[in-house]
Coordinates of C-alpha atoms in Angstrom, one line a residue:
M1 CA -19.1 -15.1 -5.4
R2 CA -18.9 -14.4 -9.4
I3 CA -19.7 -11.2 -10.5
E4 CA -20.7 -10.3 -14.2
I5 CA -19.9 -7.5 -16.0
P6 CA -20.5 -6.6 -19.5
A7 CA -17.5 -6.5 -21.7
I8 CA -17.4 -4.2 -24.5
V9 CA -15.8 -6.6 -27.2
S10 CA -18.2 -9.7 -26.7
G11 CA -19.6 -11.6 -23.6
T12 CA -18.9 -10.9 -19.7
T13 CA -16.0 -10.5 -17.7
T14 CA -15.9 -12.1 -13.9
I15 CA -15.1 -10.4 -11.2
E16 CA -14.1 -12.9 -8.0
V17 CA -14.3 -11.7 -4.5
E18 CA -15.4 -13.6 -1.0
P19 CA -14.4 -12.9 2.6
G20 CA -10.7 -13.1 2.9
R21 CA -10.0 -12.7 -0.6
P22 CA -11.0 -9.1 -1.6
A23 CA -10.7 -7.8 -5.5
V24 CA -8.9 -4.7 -6.2
L25 CA -9.7 -2.7 -9.3
L26 CA -6.7 -0.6 -11.1
G27 CA -6.3 1.4 -13.6
P28 CA -6.2 4.7 -15.7
N29 CA -8.5 8.0 -14.9
G30 CA -11.2 8.1 -17.2
S31 CA -11.5 4.4 -17.6
G32 CA -15.2 4.2 -15.6
K33 CA -13.2 2.6 -12.5
S34 CA -16.1 4.7 -10.3
R35 CA -18.9 3.8 -12.4
L36 CA -18.1 0.4 -12.3
G37 CA -18.6 0.3 -8.3
I38 CA -21.6 1.9 -9.0
F39 CA -23.0 -1.0 -11.4
I40 CA -21.8 -3.6 -9.1
D41 CA -23.4 -1.9 -5.7
D42 CA -26.5 -2.0 -8.3
L43 CA -26.4 -5.5 -9.7
P44 CA -29.3 -7.7 -7.6
S45 CA -26.8 -11.1 -7.9
S46 CA -23.8 -9.2 -6.3
G47 CA -26.2 -9.9 -3.4
V48 CA -26.5 -6.9 0.1
T49 CA -24.0 -4.7 -0.9
H50 CA -22.8 -1.0 1.0
R51 CA -20.8 1.3 -1.1
I52 CA -18.4 3.9 0.1
A53 CA -17.9 6.8 -2.5
A54 CA -14.9 8.6 -3.1
Q55 CA -16.7 11.6 -3.3
R56 CA -17.6 12.2 0.6
S57 CA -18.1 14.7 2.9
L58 CA -16.2 14.4 6.5
E59 CA -18.1 17.2 7.7
L60 CA -18.5 15.8 11.4
P61 CA -21.9 16.9 13.1
D62 CA -21.2 18.6 16.7
E63 CA -24.7 16.8 17.6
V64 CA -26.2 14.0 16.3
F65 CA -30.2 13.6 15.6
S66 CA -32.0 11.1 17.3
E67 CA -33.6 8.4 15.8
R68 CA -35.5 5.1 16.1
Y69 CA -33.1 2.4 15.9
D70 CA -35.2 0.7 12.9
Q71 CA -35.1 3.8 10.6
A72 CA -31.4 4.8 11.3
I73 CA -30.2 1.7 10.5
G74 CA -32.7 1.6 7.5
T75 CA -31.5 4.5 6.5
L76 CA -27.9 3.6 6.2
R77 CA -28.4 0.3 4.5
R78 CA -29.9 0.3 0.8
D79 CA -32.6 -2.2 0.0
K80 CA -31.9 -2.3 -3.3
I81 CA -34.7 -4.7 -4.4
N82 CA -37.1 -2.5 -3.5
K83 CA -36.1 1.3 -3.1
R84 CA -34.7 2.2 -6.7
R85 CA -31.3 4.2 -6.4
K86 CA -31.4 7.8 -7.8
P87 CA -29.3 7.9 -10.7
A88 CA -25.8 8.3 -9.5
S89 CA -22.7 9.9 -10.5
P90 CA -18.8 9.2 -9.5
S91 CA -18.9 12.5 -8.6
T92 CA -21.9 13.2 -6.8
I93 CA -21.0 14.1 -2.8
E94 CA -21.9 11.4 -0.4
Y95 CA -23.4 12.9 3.0
A96 CA -23.7 9.7 5.4
Y97 CA -21.9 10.7 8.1
D98 CA -24.9 11.9 10.0
E99 CA -26.8 8.7 8.7
M100 CA -23.6 6.7 10.4
L101 CA -23.9 8.3 13.6
S102 CA -27.6 8.1 14.4
A103 CA -27.6 4.4 13.5
L104 CA -24.0 3.8 16.3
F105 CA -26.1 5.8 18.8
A106 CA -29.6 4.2 17.9
D107 CA -27.9 0.8 18.5
H108 CA -26.1 1.9 21.2
H109 CA -29.5 3.4 23.2
R110 CA -31.1 0.4 22.5
A111 CA -28.8 -1.7 24.0
L112 CA -28.6 0.0 27.4
E113 CA -32.6 0.2 27.4
T114 CA -32.6 -3.8 27.1
A115 CA -29.9 -4.1 29.4
H116 CA -31.8 -1.8 31.7
D117 CA -34.9 -3.9 31.6
R118 CA -33.3 -6.8 32.0
S119 CA -31.3 -6.0 35.4
A120 CA -35.0 -5.2 36.6
G121 CA -34.8 -6.8 40.8
R122 CA -31.2 -8.4 39.9
S123 CA -28.1 -7.4 42.3
Y124 CA -25.6 -7.7 38.9
S125 CA -26.0 -7.5 35.4
E126 CA -23.5 -7.7 32.5
R127 CA -22.9 -4.4 30.6
P128 CA -23.7 -4.8 27.1
S129 CA -21.6 -4.6 23.8
T130 CA -22.5 -2.4 21.5
R131 CA -21.5 -1.4 18.1
L132 CA -19.8 1.7 19.7
D133 CA -17.5 -0.3 21.9
E134 CA -16.3 -2.0 18.4
L135 CA -15.7 1.0 16.8
Q136 CA -13.6 2.1 19.9
A137 CA -11.8 -1.3 20.6
I138 CA -10.3 -1.2 16.7
W139 CA -10.1 3.1 17.3
K140 CA -7.7 2.5 20.2
E141 CA -5.9 0.0 18.3
L142 CA -5.0 2.4 15.7
M143 CA -4.8 5.8 17.8
P144 CA -3.7 4.9 21.3
H145 CA -3.0 8.4 22.3
R146 CA -6.1 9.9 21.8
H147 CA -9.7 8.9 22.9
L148 CA -13.1 9.2 21.5
I149 CA -15.9 9.9 24.0
F150 CA -19.3 9.2 22.7
S151 CA -21.4 10.9 24.9
E152 CA -25.5 12.7 24.6
R153 CA -25.0 12.7 21.3
T154 CA -22.2 14.0 20.5
I155 CA -18.6 13.3 19.8
K156 CA -15.4 14.6 21.7
A157 CA -12.0 13.9 21.4
I158 CA -9.1 14.3 23.9
T159 CA -5.3 13.1 23.9
D160 CA -2.8 12.2 26.6
Y161 CA -1.9 15.5 27.1
D162 CA -5.1 17.4 26.8
A163 CA -6.9 18.9 29.7
E164 CA -10.5 19.3 28.3
P165 CA -11.7 17.3 25.6
F166 CA -12.7 19.0 21.9
E167 CA -15.1 18.6 19.4
G168 CA -15.0 15.7 17.0
S169 CA -15.3 18.4 14.4
Q170 CA -11.9 19.6 15.0
L171 CA -10.4 16.4 14.1
S172 CA -8.2 15.9 11.4
D173 CA -9.8 14.5 7.8
G174 CA -7.5 11.8 8.2
E175 CA -8.9 10.7 12.1
R176 CA -12.2 11.9 10.8
L177 CA -12.3 9.1 7.8
V178 CA -11.0 6.3 10.3
V179 CA -14.4 7.2 12.3
Y180 CA -16.4 7.0 9.3
M181 CA -15.0 3.9 8.0
L182 CA -14.8 2.5 11.5
G183 CA -18.5 3.8 11.8
Q184 CA -19.7 1.7 9.1
T185 CA -18.0 -1.5 9.4
P186 CA -20.0 -3.1 12.5
L187 CA -23.1 -1.7 10.7
L188 CA -23.1 -3.8 7.8
E189 CA -25.3 -6.8 7.3
E190 CA -24.1 -10.0 7.7
Q191 CA -21.5 -11.4 4.2
S192 CA -22.1 -8.0 3.0
L193 CA -20.4 -7.0 0.1
L194 CA -18.3 -3.6 0.7
I195 CA -17.7 -1.3 -2.2
V196 CA -14.5 1.0 -1.7
D197 CA -14.1 4.1 -4.2
E198 CA -10.7 5.5 -3.3
P199 CA -9.7 4.0 -0.1
E200 CA -6.5 6.1 0.5
L201 CA -8.4 9.9 -0.2
H202 CA -8.0 11.8 3.0
M203 CA -5.8 9.2 4.7
N204 CA -2.2 8.8 5.9
R205 CA 0.0 6.6 4.0
A206 CA 1.1 5.7 7.6
L207 CA -2.4 4.8 8.8
L208 CA -4.3 3.5 5.7
V209 CA -2.9 -0.1 5.4
R210 CA -3.5 -0.7 9.2
L211 CA -7.1 0.5 8.9
W212 CA -8.2 -1.5 6.1
D213 CA -6.1 -4.6 7.6
A214 CA -8.2 -4.4 10.9
I215 CA -11.8 -3.7 9.3
E216 CA -11.2 -6.7 7.6
R217 CA -10.6 -9.0 10.6
A218 CA -13.5 -7.5 12.0
R219 CA -15.6 -8.1 9.3
S220 CA -14.2 -11.5 8.1
D221 CA -17.7 -12.7 7.1
C222 CA -18.0 -9.5 4.7
A223 CA -16.6 -9.5 1.1
F224 CA -14.4 -6.1 0.2
I225 CA -13.9 -4.5 -3.5
Y226 CA -11.3 -1.3 -3.4
I227 CA -11.4 0.6 -6.2
T228 CA -8.0 2.7 -5.6
H229 CA -4.9 4.4 -7.9
D230 CA -2.7 3.9 -5.0
V231 CA -0.5 1.4 -5.9
D232 CA 1.5 0.8 -2.5
F233 CA -2.4 0.1 -1.1
A234 CA -3.4 -1.9 -3.7
A235 CA 0.4 -4.3 -3.5
S236 CA -0.3 -4.6 0.5
R237 CA -3.8 -6.4 -0.4
G238 CA -1.4 -9.4 -0.6
N239 CA -4.1 -12.0 -1.3
A240 CA -6.3 -9.9 -3.5
G241 CA -7.3 -10.5 -7.3
L242 CA -6.4 -7.7 -9.0
Y243 CA -8.1 -6.4 -12.3
A244 CA -6.9 -3.6 -14.7
V245 CA -10.0 -1.7 -15.6
M246 CA -8.7 -0.2 -19.2
D247 CA -11.8 1.1 -21.0
Y248 CA -15.5 2.5 -20.0
R249 CA -18.5 2.5 -22.7
P250 CA -22.1 4.4 -21.1
P251 CA -25.0 2.9 -21.6
V252 CA -27.5 3.8 -24.0
L253 CA -30.7 5.2 -22.8
K254 CA -34.4 5.5 -24.0
E255 CA -37.5 7.1 -23.3
V256 CA -40.5 5.1 -22.8
L257 CA -44.0 6.2 -22.1
V258 CA -45.9 4.6 -19.3
R259 CA -49.1 5.9 -19.4
T260 CA -49.2 9.2 -19.3
R261 CA -45.3 9.9 -18.1
T262 CA -42.1 9.3 -19.8
R263 CA -39.4 7.2 -18.0
V264 CA -35.6 6.8 -19.0
D265 CA -34.5 3.1 -19.0
V266 CA -31.4 1.5 -20.2
D267 CA -31.7 0.3 -23.8
V268 CA -28.1 -1.0 -24.0
P269 CA -26.0 -1.6 -20.7
P270 CA -22.8 0.1 -19.7
A271 CA -19.8 -1.9 -20.2
W272 CA -16.2 -2.2 -19.5
T273 CA -13.0 -3.6 -20.9
I274 CA -11.2 -5.2 -18.0
Q275 CA -8.1 -7.8 -17.6
T276 CA -7.3 -9.9 -15.1
L277 CA -4.2 -9.6 -13.7
P278 CA -1.9 -13.3 -13.7
L279 CA -1.5 -14.1 -9.8
D280 CA 0.7 -16.9 -9.9
S281 CA 2.8 -14.6 -11.8
E282 CA 6.5 -14.8 -11.4
M283 CA 6.5 -10.8 -11.2
P284 CA 5.5 -9.3 -7.7
N285 CA 2.4 -7.6 -7.0
E286 CA 4.1 -4.2 -6.4
V287 CA 5.2 -4.5 -10.1
L288 CA 2.3 -5.5 -11.5
V289 CA 0.0 -2.7 -10.0
R290 CA 2.4 -0.1 -10.5
I291 CA 1.9 -1.1 -14.4
V292 CA -1.5 -0.9 -14.6
G293 CA -2.4 2.1 -13.6
S294 CA -0.7 3.6 -16.9
R295 CA -1.6 3.4 -20.2
R296 CA 1.9 3.9 -21.4
P297 CA 4.4 1.0 -22.3
I298 CA 6.7 -0.2 -20.0
L299 CA 10.7 -0.2 -19.4
F300 CA 12.4 -2.0 -16.7
V301 CA 15.5 -0.2 -16.1
E302 CA 18.3 -0.9 -13.4
G303 CA 18.9 1.1 -10.3
H304 CA 16.8 2.6 -8.1
A305 CA 13.9 5.7 -7.5
G306 CA 15.5 8.8 -8.4
G307 CA 19.0 7.2 -8.7
L308 CA 20.9 8.4 -11.9
D309 CA 19.2 5.4 -14.2
H310 CA 16.1 6.5 -13.6
M311 CA 16.4 10.0 -14.1
I312 CA 18.2 9.7 -17.4
Y313 CA 15.4 6.9 -18.9
K314 CA 12.5 9.2 -17.5
S315 CA 13.8 12.4 -19.7
V316 CA 14.9 10.3 -22.7
Y317 CA 11.6 7.5 -23.0
S318 CA 9.3 10.4 -21.9
D319 CA 6.3 8.4 -23.8
F320 CA 7.4 5.0 -21.5
L321 CA 6.6 4.5 -17.5
V322 CA 10.0 3.7 -16.5
I323 CA 10.3 1.5 -13.3
P324 CA 13.9 1.4 -11.6
V325 CA 14.1 -2.8 -10.6
G326 CA 17.7 -2.5 -9.5
S327 CA 19.9 -5.2 -11.0
C328 CA 20.4 -6.0 -14.3
S329 CA 19.3 -9.5 -13.8
Q330 CA 16.0 -8.4 -12.1
V331 CA 15.6 -6.4 -15.5
M332 CA 16.1 -9.1 -17.5
H333 CA 13.9 -11.7 -15.0
L334 CA 10.8 -9.1 -15.5
V335 CA 11.1 -8.3 -19.0
R336 CA 10.8 -12.4 -19.7
S337 CA 8.0 -13.1 -17.0
F338 CA 5.9 -10.0 -18.7
R339 CA 6.2 -11.5 -22.2
K340 CA 5.0 -14.9 -21.0
Q341 CA 1.9 -12.8 -19.8
E342 CA -1.1 -13.4 -22.2
S343 CA -3.2 -11.5 -19.9
L344 CA -1.3 -8.6 -20.3
H345 CA -0.9 -8.1 -24.4
W346 CA -2.3 -4.6 -24.3
L347 CA 1.1 -3.4 -23.0
Q348 CA 4.0 -2.9 -24.4
C349 CA 7.4 -4.2 -22.3
A350 CA 11.2 -3.4 -22.7
G351 CA 14.1 -3.0 -20.7
I352 CA 17.6 -1.8 -20.7
V353 CA 20.7 -3.0 -18.7
D354 CA 24.4 -1.8 -18.7
K355 CA 26.8 -3.2 -21.5
D356 CA 29.0 -4.5 -19.2
F357 CA 30.8 -6.5 -22.0
R358 CA 27.8 -8.2 -22.8
P359 CA 27.4 -9.0 -27.0
T360 CA 24.5 -7.7 -28.6
R361 CA 22.9 -7.7 -32.0
E362 CA 23.4 -5.0 -34.3
D363 CA 20.1 -3.1 -33.1
G364 CA 21.4 -3.3 -29.3
R365 CA 19.5 -6.0 -28.0
V366 CA 21.0 -8.5 -25.7
E367 CA 17.7 -11.3 -26.0
D368 CA 14.2 -10.0 -27.1
G369 CA 12.8 -7.0 -25.2
V370 CA 16.1 -6.3 -23.3
Y371 CA 18.5 -3.9 -24.8
A372 CA 22.1 -2.9 -23.8
L373 CA 23.8 0.5 -23.6
P374 CA 26.4 1.2 -26.0
V375 CA 29.0 1.9 -23.5
G376 CA 30.1 0.0 -20.3
E377 CA 27.8 1.9 -17.7
I378 CA 25.3 4.7 -17.7
E379 CA 27.7 7.1 -16.3
N380 CA 29.6 6.7 -19.2
L381 CA 27.0 8.0 -21.1
L382 CA 27.8 11.3 -19.6
L383 CA 31.3 11.4 -21.1
V384 CA 30.5 10.9 -24.4
S385 CA 31.6 14.2 -26.3
D386 CA 28.3 15.3 -27.8
V387 CA 26.6 14.6 -24.3
F388 CA 29.3 16.1 -22.4
S389 CA 29.0 19.3 -24.8
A390 CA 25.4 19.5 -24.0
L391 CA 25.6 19.3 -20.5
A392 CA 28.2 22.2 -20.5
T393 CA 26.2 24.0 -22.5
A394 CA 23.3 23.4 -20.2
A395 CA 25.4 24.1 -16.7
L396 CA 26.7 27.5 -18.9
V397 CA 30.2 26.6 -19.0
P398 CA 31.5 29.6 -21.2
S399 CA 31.7 28.4 -25.1
D400 CA 35.2 29.5 -26.3
E401 CA 36.3 27.0 -22.8
L402 CA 34.5 24.1 -24.2
D403 CA 36.6 22.4 -26.4
A404 CA 39.9 22.4 -23.9
R405 CA 37.3 20.8 -21.1
I406 CA 36.8 18.3 -23.8
S407 CA 40.3 17.4 -24.5
R408 CA 40.9 17.5 -21.0
L409 CA 38.4 15.4 -20.0
K410 CA 39.6 12.6 -22.8
A411 CA 43.1 12.8 -21.3
R412 CA 42.1 12.0 -17.8
V413 CA 39.6 9.2 -18.7
I414 CA 42.0 7.5 -20.8
E415 CA 44.7 8.4 -18.1
L416 CA 42.7 6.6 -15.6
A417 CA 41.9 3.8 -17.8
R418 CA 45.4 2.9 -18.5
K419 CA 46.0 2.9 -14.8
Q420 CA 43.3 0.2 -13.9
S421 CA 43.9 -1.5 -17.3
E422 CA 44.4 -4.8 -15.1
R423 CA 41.0 -4.4 -13.1
M424 CA 39.3 -4.0 -16.4
M425 CA 41.0 -6.9 -18.4
L426 CA 39.8 -8.9 -15.1
E427 CA 36.4 -7.9 -14.8
Q428 CA 35.9 -8.3 -18.5
A429 CA 37.1 -11.9 -18.6
R430 CA 34.9 -12.4 -15.6
A431 CA 31.9 -11.4 -17.3
R432 CA 32.8 -13.4 -20.4
I433 CA 32.9 -16.7 -18.1
W434 CA 29.8 -16.1 -16.3
S435 CA 28.0 -15.4 -20.0
E436 CA 29.5 -19.0 -21.0
T437 CA 28.4 -20.7 -18.0
S438 CA 24.7 -19.1 -17.6
Q439 CA 23.7 -19.7 -20.6
P440 CA 21.0 -22.8 -21.2
I441 CA 23.0 -25.8 -21.6
G442 CA 20.2 -27.9 -23.2
I443 CA 22.0 -31.4 -22.7
K444 CA 20.0 -34.6 -23.3
A445 CA 20.9 -37.6 -21.2
K446 CA 19.8 -40.8 -20.4
N447 CA 20.5 -40.9 -16.6
I448 CA 22.1 -38.6 -13.9
A449 CA 25.4 -39.7 -14.3
E450 CA 25.5 -39.0 -18.2
L451 CA 24.3 -35.6 -17.2
A452 CA 27.3 -35.4 -15.2
R453 CA 29.5 -36.2 -17.4
L454 CA 28.2 -34.1 -20.6
Y455 CA 27.6 -31.1 -18.0
Q456 CA 31.3 -31.1 -16.7
E457 CA 32.8 -31.4 -20.2
R458 CA 30.8 -28.5 -21.1
V459 CA 32.4 -26.4 -18.4
M460 CA 35.7 -28.2 -19.1
R461 CA 36.0 -26.7 -22.0
I462 CA 35.8 -22.9 -20.7
D463 CA 39.5 -21.9 -20.6
P464 CA 39.4 -18.5 -18.1
I465 CA 43.3 -18.3 -18.6
S466 CA 42.5 -18.5 -22.8
I467 CA 39.5 -15.2 -22.3
L468 CA 41.8 -13.1 -20.2
D469 CA 44.5 -13.6 -22.8
E470 CA 41.8 -12.5 -25.1
C471 CA 40.7 -9.7 -23.1
R472 CA 44.1 -8.6 -22.6
L473 CA 44.6 -8.2 -26.1
E474 CA 41.5 -6.4 -26.9
C475 CA 42.0 -3.9 -23.9
E476 CA 45.9 -3.4 -25.1
H477 CA 45.0 -2.5 -28.3
V478 CA 42.1 -0.2 -27.3
L479 CA 44.4 1.3 -24.6
E480 CA 47.3 1.8 -26.9
A481 CA 45.0 3.4 -30.0
G482 CA 43.9 6.4 -27.6
D483 CA 40.3 5.5 -28.7
Y484 CA 38.3 7.4 -26.5
D485 CA 34.5 5.9 -27.4
D486 CA 36.1 2.6 -27.4
I487 CA 37.7 3.2 -23.8
L488 CA 33.9 4.0 -22.7
R489 CA 32.5 1.1 -24.6
I490 CA 35.0 -1.2 -22.1
Y491 CA 35.7 1.0 -19.3
N492 CA 33.3 0.7 -15.9
D493 CA 34.2 2.8 -13.2
K494 CA 31.2 5.0 -11.8
G495 CA 33.1 6.7 -8.9
G496 CA 36.1 7.8 -10.6
L497 CA 34.2 9.1 -14.1
L498 CA 31.8 10.7 -12.5
N499 CA 34.1 13.0 -10.4
L500 CA 36.1 13.7 -13.4
L501 CA 32.7 14.6 -15.3
A502 CA 31.8 16.7 -12.1
K503 CA 35.0 19.1 -12.1
E504 CA 34.7 19.7 -15.8
L505 CA 31.4 21.1 -15.3
G506 CA 32.3 22.9 -12.7
L507 CA 29.8 21.0 -10.4
S508 CA 29.5 19.9 -6.6
Q509 CA 31.6 16.5 -6.3
R510 CA 28.6 14.9 -4.6
I511 CA 27.3 14.6 -8.4
S512 CA 26.1 10.8 -7.8
Q513 CA 23.7 11.9 -5.0
Q514 CA 20.1 12.3 -4.5
R515 CA 19.7 16.1 -5.1
S516 CA 22.5 16.3 -7.5
P517 CA 22.8 19.8 -9.5
L518 CA 23.6 17.2 -12.5
Y519 CA 19.8 16.1 -12.3
P520 CA 18.4 19.3 -13.5
L521 CA 20.7 19.3 -16.5
L522 CA 19.4 16.1 -17.8
A523 CA 16.0 17.4 -18.3
K524 CA 17.2 20.1 -20.6
T525 CA 16.4 19.5 -24.6
N526 CA 19.8 19.8 -26.1
V527 CA 21.1 17.0 -23.3
I528 CA 17.7 14.6 -24.4
T529 CA 18.5 15.3 -27.9
A530 CA 22.1 14.1 -27.2
L531 CA 21.2 11.5 -25.5
R532 CA 18.2 9.9 -27.5
R533 CA 21.3 9.8 -30.5
L534 CA 23.0 6.9 -28.4
L535 CA 20.4 5.3 -26.6
P536 CA 18.6 1.8 -28.6
A537 CA 15.6 2.8 -30.4
L538 CA 12.9 0.5 -28.6
A539 CA 10.7 -2.0 -30.8

């Protein structure tokens, strides 16, 4: 199914959805995602649709009113051709629990009455399967220790350890939401389009993905559109089409006189700015969906969420969405992949990696979009004199002790670097050799034999002994000069340097751990200012 959506700039944007391949609409608040769901629900070209709003009441009635099946199912299902919708708003609270339960009970009783009539005069008749049975089957899969009882137009629940059943209204919000979603699933017309606004609302994260996996399996004939803020849920729809909803222009209305009454019609339809996210991108889906929910530029960094890299960069580059992605190679890979994607043109992207002996341009760039620190590793930043002074002030170190602590810190760092000089030289040589061998070779050859020969000649020109001697001379020169800033540029020792820092700041030795006493200091204004003077300005 191809759904044409009016575009703000010109023409239309196409959203494609089909059974087995849902569409996921992502975007920041105020971008008109919920209004887009209403618009699609109203479109005649979208066929038979059923929309579950984000603003929904989960008040489960203690008793369900009795209705004829045709009346009950007609109330739940919307005839958008013959029944005009009242003007809807994303903030309108949806009260559909009664309608859904009435339709389920009506279907159940109709099936039982039919089976009763057919069993007349027979010694055996099969028990009919009803839509309540379909609900119960999925519920049992999701909630094996809690059982639902549908009887005498009431809903009750009982757990394996309860003596007596309790009213369904006492179920948790998440459990009532599961009943609400599962109850509507079997009642959908065949080959319907289900539009779900904020499926994560009221839902336990551990249950959310399993619920919608089960619903999609149960209604494999239906297509699904999800409107969500939850990036983890969006990423879980592995085969989905991803769409970034960036902006919304409301409709222009006009009054039309029809005989003696005035009617309000749409003069100019609403429109959206929607970007289709690339499914064949080298970027993982979980990264794609994380960046779409923000209008801020993207900064990929090393490390993990909540780690030291993340905390420092998040404090300094507050205008960016900072995403830690592990290794330096992953940062560089994602920046390259991002910059290839024309469909992500509205977002700025950059990356920062540890220097690790990498050669850089004057502005700190390693390559287009990727910058390196001015020091060996992220930990070294905190030992730069101005940053350490700001940290010490934030840690309430007495001002009359500050100079002595800085002097002591410098002396210990230089001493530690001298003790580990051989390791430092070898690491620098290894990094240089890797950099030269990993660069694009760009060899042109007529056949494989010539290619092998030229490649071998290129590799043979790399002399590890000479490179090590050059690194040795540089390290010895820096160490002999005792230049503290130069040592921080070439010396890498995460644990040792952090222990020295902790000691001089009077902090716990577990400084590299989550919830470290160092982390609150990184949010102090004077510390951010000091770090900002050192870190590269991202273009």
